[in-house]
Amino acid sequence: MTGPQRPAFHEGQVLAAADLSATVAYARGPAARHARHLHEWGIAEGLGLVTQPRTDPATGARYVEVSVSPGIAVDGTGREVVVTEPVVLRESDFDEVNGADQLTVEPYPVFLTAADREPDRSAAPVSCSGSATKTRVEESYQILFGRLGDERLVAEQQPPAIGAPPADPPVRWLILLGYVQWTDGHFSGVVTEARGVAARFVGVRADTVSAASGALTLRTAPEAQEGKPALVLSGGETPNLVFGLYQGGGTVAPLMTVAANGNLTIEGSFSGGTQTGSTLVVSGTATDGMLLPLPSGVTPEQVADGRVVLHVHLTPRTPPLANTALYSPVEATVDADRRLRCRVRLYNPKADPDSAVAEQPGAADFLVVATVTATNGGG
């Protein structure tokens, strides 16, 4: 067994076509191995299925024209597949593959694969051998329609050997772009997922990810979008880990923050799964008469039969007050049905010296702790 061979040249060497081809092949090999072993294959940019409404002039029926948007994908052999302009899918190609099927609302898969073609240019000048030859290969693509269920073929594809270069046609690697729906001889819609299989996008394989700026951000879209989630790990003077949503200015509004000392701050309630011997918590704010929630995974039946024991802590909230008003909590309790009883008294002698003390419903911050016992086979 030998490793990759790097071409070497010397003065006066007569270069043959094989020598120049070896130079190109050597450059393609490391690039393919990098893409294959340091990344996950899939769609890198674009390549979405786009629809445009159309009307059949013969029948007046409404349908959609489906096209593939420009983009780049990397297949499982490490080869780039580049689509430089929109490509309209031909209904005749679909009909040739699936036209004999019975009517169905099930979507059909659409695949992209690499293809080599001769460029549409004139041949190179006649060589010493007396024949005109092509001196370029167009690294092109082919869009294929699959049968129902063919999306499973994507997961069954096997990558090439460790040191192999990118696979050239006729070796074929299928990249799933999405699915089309077919009705009465026309495309009627597109979806990105069907039968549990969705279009696949590129990823990265790494045990360590470092940030030169001192802050590492993970988000769910290529660009920062208002209302979309992000996870930000920050260093500097106050290192922390923040999960939140993007605001209009591109900053992240924290929903959960873990400080460097381990303190956890959350903006919403806290809940967890139920297991024997575990302690589950839910928190929030309730007003008089509201039913306090149970932690996620805990049912009223578990509380009623003793499999879960509840502990409730209440802290009355101070209502908005004038500077001269007096406030006193009267009651902050929870009945057997977990219904909050919260009453407060207010008195403002400066506003009205003759006014009586007013009693009104109040609000309280609550913490419900559920202990899952092991009795009765609980959990």
Coordinates of C-alpha atoms in Angstrom, one line a residue:
M1 CA 0.0 0.0 0.0
T2 CA 1.2 3.5 -0.9
G3 CA 0.1 7.0 0.1
P4 CA -0.8 9.8 -2.3
Q5 CA 1.9 10.6 -4.9
R6 CA 2.9 14.2 -5.5
P7 CA 4.2 15.0 -8.9
A8 CA 7.8 16.3 -9.0
F9 CA 9.5 17.9 -12.0
H10 CA 13.1 18.8 -13.0
E11 CA 14.8 21.0 -15.5
G12 CA 14.8 19.6 -19.0
Q13 CA 12.0 17.1 -18.3
V14 CA 9.7 16.3 -21.2
L15 CA 6.2 16.6 -19.8
A16 CA 3.6 14.2 -21.1
A17 CA -0.2 14.6 -20.8
A18 CA -0.1 12.1 -17.9
D19 CA 2.3 14.3 -15.9
L20 CA 0.0 17.3 -16.2
S21 CA -3.1 15.2 -15.4
A22 CA -1.3 13.9 -12.3
T23 CA -0.8 17.5 -11.1
V24 CA -4.5 18.2 -11.4
A25 CA -5.4 14.9 -9.8
Y26 CA -3.1 15.5 -6.9
A27 CA -4.7 18.9 -6.2
R28 CA -8.2 17.4 -6.3
G29 CA -7.3 14.6 -3.9
P30 CA -6.5 16.7 -0.8
A31 CA -9.5 18.9 -1.4
A32 CA -11.8 15.9 -1.6
R33 CA -10.4 14.2 1.4
H34 CA -10.8 17.4 3.4
A35 CA -14.4 17.7 2.4
R36 CA -15.1 14.0 3.0
H37 CA -13.4 13.6 6.4
L38 CA -13.6 17.0 8.0
H39 CA -17.1 17.8 7.0
E40 CA -20.5 16.1 6.5
W41 CA -21.7 16.0 2.9
G42 CA -24.9 17.7 1.8
I43 CA -26.3 21.0 0.5
A44 CA -24.0 23.9 1.3
E45 CA -25.9 26.8 -0.3
G46 CA -29.1 27.3 -2.2
L47 CA -30.5 24.3 -4.2
G48 CA -34.0 24.8 -2.9
L49 CA -37.1 23.7 -4.9
V50 CA -38.9 26.9 -5.9
T51 CA -42.4 27.0 -7.3
Q52 CA -44.2 29.4 -9.6
P53 CA -48.0 29.3 -10.2
R54 CA -49.0 28.4 -13.8
T55 CA -52.2 27.6 -15.7
D56 CA -52.6 24.9 -18.2
P57 CA -53.8 26.6 -21.4
A58 CA -55.6 23.5 -22.6
T59 CA -57.6 22.7 -19.5
G60 CA -57.4 25.8 -17.4
A61 CA -56.1 23.7 -14.5
R62 CA -53.8 25.4 -12.0
Y63 CA -50.3 23.9 -11.3
V64 CA -46.8 24.9 -10.4
E65 CA -43.6 25.2 -12.3
V66 CA -40.8 23.8 -10.1
S67 CA -37.2 24.9 -10.4
V68 CA -33.9 24.3 -8.5
S69 CA -32.3 27.5 -7.3
P70 CA -28.6 28.1 -7.9
G71 CA -26.3 26.7 -5.2
I72 CA -23.5 24.4 -4.1
A73 CA -23.5 20.9 -2.6
V74 CA -20.7 18.5 -1.6
D75 CA -21.3 14.8 -2.2
G76 CA -20.1 11.9 -0.1
T77 CA -17.0 11.4 -2.2
G78 CA -15.8 15.0 -1.5
R79 CA -16.7 16.4 -4.9
E80 CA -18.4 19.8 -5.3
V81 CA -21.5 20.0 -7.3
V82 CA -22.2 23.6 -8.5
V83 CA -25.5 24.8 -10.1
T84 CA -24.8 28.3 -11.4
E85 CA -28.3 29.3 -12.5
P86 CA -31.9 28.2 -11.9
V87 CA -32.9 25.0 -13.5
V88 CA -36.6 24.3 -14.4
L89 CA -37.6 20.7 -13.8
R90 CA -39.1 19.1 -16.8
E91 CA -42.4 17.3 -16.3
S92 CA -41.6 15.0 -19.2
D93 CA -38.6 13.7 -17.2
F94 CA -40.8 13.0 -14.2
D95 CA -43.5 11.3 -16.3
E96 CA -40.8 9.0 -17.8
V97 CA -39.9 7.7 -14.4
N98 CA -43.2 7.8 -12.5
G99 CA -45.9 8.3 -15.1
A100 CA -47.2 4.8 -14.8
D101 CA -47.9 5.1 -11.0
Q102 CA -51.5 5.3 -9.8
L103 CA -52.7 8.6 -8.5
T104 CA -51.2 9.4 -5.1
V105 CA -50.7 12.4 -2.9
E106 CA -47.3 11.0 -1.8
P107 CA -44.4 13.2 -2.7
Y108 CA -41.6 12.0 -5.0
P109 CA -37.9 12.6 -4.3
V110 CA -35.7 14.8 -6.4
F111 CA -31.9 14.1 -6.5
L112 CA -28.8 16.0 -7.6
T113 CA -25.7 14.2 -8.7
A114 CA -22.4 15.1 -10.3
A115 CA -21.8 14.7 -14.0
D116 CA -18.8 15.3 -16.3
R117 CA -19.5 16.8 -19.8
E118 CA -17.5 18.1 -22.7
P119 CA -17.9 21.9 -22.8
D120 CA -19.8 23.4 -25.7
R121 CA -16.7 24.8 -27.3
S122 CA -14.7 24.1 -30.4
A123 CA -12.0 21.5 -30.2
A124 CA -8.4 22.5 -29.4
P125 CA -6.0 23.0 -32.3
V126 CA -4.9 19.9 -34.1
S127 CA -2.1 18.2 -32.1
C128 CA 1.1 16.6 -33.5
S129 CA -0.9 13.3 -33.7
G130 CA -3.1 14.9 -36.3
S131 CA -6.3 14.8 -34.3
A132 CA -8.4 17.5 -32.6
T133 CA -8.9 16.9 -28.9
K134 CA -10.8 18.4 -26.0
T135 CA -8.7 20.1 -23.4
R136 CA -11.4 20.9 -20.8
V137 CA -13.9 18.8 -18.8
E138 CA -17.0 20.6 -17.5
E139 CA -17.8 19.5 -13.9
S140 CA -21.5 19.6 -14.3
Y141 CA -24.6 18.0 -12.7
Q142 CA -27.7 16.0 -13.3
I143 CA -31.1 16.3 -11.7
L144 CA -32.9 13.0 -11.3
F145 CA -36.4 12.0 -10.2
G146 CA -36.8 9.0 -7.9
R147 CA -39.5 6.5 -7.3
L148 CA -41.6 6.5 -4.1
G149 CA -39.2 5.3 -1.3
D150 CA -36.0 6.0 -3.2
E151 CA -35.1 8.6 -0.6
R152 CA -33.9 5.6 1.5
L153 CA -31.1 5.1 -1.0
V154 CA -29.3 8.3 0.3
A155 CA -28.6 6.6 3.7
E156 CA -27.4 3.4 2.0
Q157 CA -24.6 5.1 0.0
Q158 CA -21.0 4.1 1.0
P159 CA -18.1 6.5 1.0
P160 CA -15.0 5.7 -0.9
A161 CA -11.7 4.5 0.7
I162 CA -9.8 6.8 3.0
G163 CA -7.2 7.9 0.5
A164 CA -9.4 7.9 -2.6
P165 CA -9.8 11.1 -4.7
P166 CA -13.3 12.4 -5.5
A167 CA -15.3 9.9 -7.5
D168 CA -15.9 10.8 -11.1
P169 CA -18.9 9.6 -13.2
P170 CA -20.1 7.0 -13.9
V171 CA -19.8 6.6 -10.1
R172 CA -22.9 8.4 -8.8
W173 CA -23.7 9.9 -5.4
L174 CA -27.3 11.1 -4.8
I175 CA -28.0 14.3 -2.9
L176 CA -31.6 14.7 -1.9
L177 CA -32.9 18.2 -2.7
G178 CA -36.6 17.7 -1.6
Y179 CA -39.8 16.3 -3.0
V180 CA -42.4 17.2 -5.7
Q181 CA -46.1 16.4 -5.7
W182 CA -47.8 15.3 -8.9
T183 CA -51.4 15.9 -9.9
D184 CA -53.1 15.3 -13.2
G185 CA -50.0 15.5 -15.3
H186 CA -48.4 18.5 -13.6
F187 CA -46.4 19.4 -10.5
S188 CA -48.7 20.6 -7.8
G189 CA -46.3 21.4 -4.9
V190 CA -43.0 20.7 -3.2
V191 CA -42.0 19.7 0.4
T192 CA -38.6 19.4 2.1
E193 CA -39.4 16.2 4.0
A194 CA -41.3 13.0 3.4
R195 CA -41.6 9.6 5.1
G196 CA -39.1 10.7 7.8
V197 CA -36.3 11.7 5.3
A198 CA -35.4 15.3 4.7
A199 CA -32.9 17.2 2.5
R200 CA -29.4 17.0 4.0
F201 CA -27.1 19.9 4.6
V202 CA -23.4 20.1 5.1
G203 CA -21.8 19.9 8.6
V204 CA -18.5 19.8 10.3
R205 CA -16.5 17.2 12.2
A206 CA -14.5 18.7 15.0
D207 CA -13.7 18.1 18.7
T208 CA -12.6 21.7 19.2
V209 CA -14.2 24.9 17.8
S210 CA -12.4 28.1 18.8
A211 CA -13.2 31.7 18.2
A212 CA -10.6 34.4 17.5
S213 CA -12.9 37.2 18.6
G214 CA -13.5 35.8 22.1
A215 CA -17.2 34.9 21.4
L216 CA -18.6 31.8 19.7
T217 CA -22.1 31.9 18.3
L218 CA -24.3 29.0 17.1
R219 CA -27.5 29.9 15.2
T220 CA -30.1 28.1 13.1
A221 CA -29.8 30.2 9.9
P222 CA -26.9 31.5 7.8
E223 CA -27.8 35.1 8.8
A224 CA -29.0 36.6 12.1
Q225 CA -32.8 36.9 11.9
E226 CA -35.0 38.6 14.5
G227 CA -36.8 36.0 16.7
K228 CA -34.5 33.1 15.8
P229 CA -32.6 31.3 18.5
A230 CA -28.8 31.6 19.1
L231 CA -26.3 30.2 21.6
V232 CA -23.4 32.5 22.5
L233 CA -20.3 31.5 24.5
S234 CA -18.4 34.6 25.6
G235 CA -15.1 35.1 27.2
G236 CA -13.6 38.3 28.4
E237 CA -14.1 39.9 31.8
T238 CA -17.6 38.3 32.4
P239 CA -17.5 34.9 30.6
N240 CA -20.9 33.3 30.3
L241 CA -23.1 31.0 28.1
V242 CA -26.3 32.6 26.8
F243 CA -29.2 31.1 25.0
G244 CA -31.7 33.6 23.6
L245 CA -33.4 35.1 20.6
Y246 CA -32.1 37.6 18.1
Q247 CA -33.4 41.1 18.3
G248 CA -33.8 43.6 15.5
G249 CA -30.3 45.1 15.9
G250 CA -28.6 41.7 15.7
T251 CA -28.1 41.3 19.5
V252 CA -29.3 38.3 21.4
A253 CA -31.9 38.8 24.1
P254 CA -31.1 36.2 26.9
L255 CA -33.6 33.6 27.8
M256 CA -31.1 31.5 29.8
T257 CA -27.7 32.6 31.1
V258 CA -25.0 30.5 32.8
A259 CA -22.4 32.6 34.5
A260 CA -18.8 31.7 35.1
N261 CA -19.5 30.9 38.7
G262 CA -22.2 28.4 37.8
N263 CA -25.2 30.6 38.5
L264 CA -28.2 30.0 36.2
T265 CA -30.6 32.7 35.3
I266 CA -33.8 31.9 33.3
E267 CA -36.5 34.2 32.0
G268 CA -39.2 31.5 31.8
S269 CA -40.3 28.6 33.9
F270 CA -38.2 25.6 34.8
S271 CA -39.4 22.0 34.3
G272 CA -37.9 18.5 33.8
G273 CA -38.7 14.9 33.1
T274 CA -40.1 12.5 35.7
Q275 CA -38.1 9.6 37.1
T276 CA -38.2 7.6 40.3
G277 CA -36.4 9.4 43.0
S278 CA -36.0 12.6 41.0
T279 CA -37.0 16.2 42.0
L280 CA -38.8 18.3 39.4
V281 CA -39.5 22.0 39.5
V282 CA -41.7 24.5 37.9
S283 CA -41.8 28.3 38.6
G284 CA -43.6 31.4 37.6
T285 CA -46.1 34.0 38.7
A286 CA -49.8 33.5 39.3
T287 CA -52.7 35.7 40.4
D288 CA -55.5 35.0 42.9
G289 CA -57.7 32.1 41.8
M290 CA -55.2 30.6 39.3
L291 CA -54.4 26.9 39.3
L292 CA -50.7 26.4 39.8
P293 CA -49.1 24.1 37.1
L294 CA -47.4 20.8 37.8
P295 CA -43.8 20.3 36.6
S296 CA -43.6 18.8 33.1
G297 CA -44.2 15.0 33.2
V298 CA -46.1 15.1 36.5
T299 CA -49.8 14.2 36.3
P300 CA -52.6 14.9 38.8
E301 CA -53.1 11.2 39.2
Q302 CA -49.5 10.7 40.4
V303 CA -50.1 13.4 43.0
A304 CA -53.4 12.0 44.1
D305 CA -52.2 8.4 44.7
G306 CA -49.0 9.6 46.5
R307 CA -46.4 8.7 43.8
V308 CA -45.5 12.4 43.7
V309 CA -45.2 14.7 46.7
L310 CA -45.6 18.5 46.1
H311 CA -43.9 21.3 48.0
V312 CA -45.0 24.8 47.2
H313 CA -43.2 28.1 48.0
L314 CA -45.0 31.4 47.6
T315 CA -43.7 35.0 47.6
P316 CA -46.4 37.7 47.4
R317 CA -45.7 40.3 44.8
T318 CA -45.8 44.0 45.7
P319 CA -48.3 45.8 43.4
P320 CA -47.4 49.2 41.9
L321 CA -47.7 51.8 44.7
A322 CA -47.7 55.5 45.1
N323 CA -44.9 56.9 47.4
T324 CA -47.4 57.3 50.3
A325 CA -49.3 54.0 50.0
L326 CA -49.1 51.2 52.5
Y327 CA -49.2 47.6 51.4
S328 CA -49.7 44.4 53.5
P329 CA -50.2 40.8 52.3
V330 CA -53.1 39.2 54.0
E331 CA -53.1 35.7 52.5
A332 CA -50.9 33.6 50.2
T333 CA -51.9 30.0 50.3
V334 CA -52.6 27.1 48.0
D335 CA -55.6 24.8 48.5
A336 CA -55.8 21.1 47.9
D337 CA -56.5 21.7 44.2
R338 CA -53.3 23.8 43.8
R339 CA -55.5 27.0 43.5
L340 CA -53.8 30.1 44.6
R341 CA -55.4 32.2 47.3
C342 CA -53.7 35.6 47.4
R343 CA -55.2 38.8 49.0
V344 CA -53.5 42.1 49.8
R345 CA -54.5 45.2 51.7
L346 CA -53.7 48.7 50.4
Y347 CA -54.1 52.1 52.2
N348 CA -53.0 55.5 51.1
P349 CA -53.8 58.1 53.9
K350 CA -52.3 61.0 52.0
A351 CA -54.5 60.5 48.9
D352 CA -57.7 60.2 51.0
P353 CA -57.3 60.3 54.9
D354 CA -61.0 59.2 55.3
S355 CA -60.6 56.2 53.0
A356 CA -60.8 52.7 54.4
V357 CA -58.2 50.0 53.9
A358 CA -58.9 48.3 50.6
E359 CA -58.5 44.6 50.2
Q360 CA -58.0 43.2 46.7
P361 CA -56.7 40.1 44.9
G362 CA -52.9 39.9 44.7
A363 CA -50.2 38.0 42.8
A364 CA -47.4 35.8 43.9
D365 CA -44.3 34.2 42.5
F366 CA -44.5 30.4 43.0
L367 CA -42.1 27.5 43.1
V368 CA -43.6 24.0 42.8
V369 CA -41.2 21.2 43.7
A370 CA -42.3 17.7 42.9
T371 CA -40.6 14.8 44.6
V372 CA -41.1 11.5 42.7
T373 CA -41.2 8.7 45.2
A374 CA -40.5 5.0 44.7
T375 CA -43.7 3.8 46.4
N376 CA -46.3 1.9 44.4
G377 CA -43.7 1.4 41.7
G378 CA -43.8 5.2 41.1
G379 CA -41.9 7.1 38.5

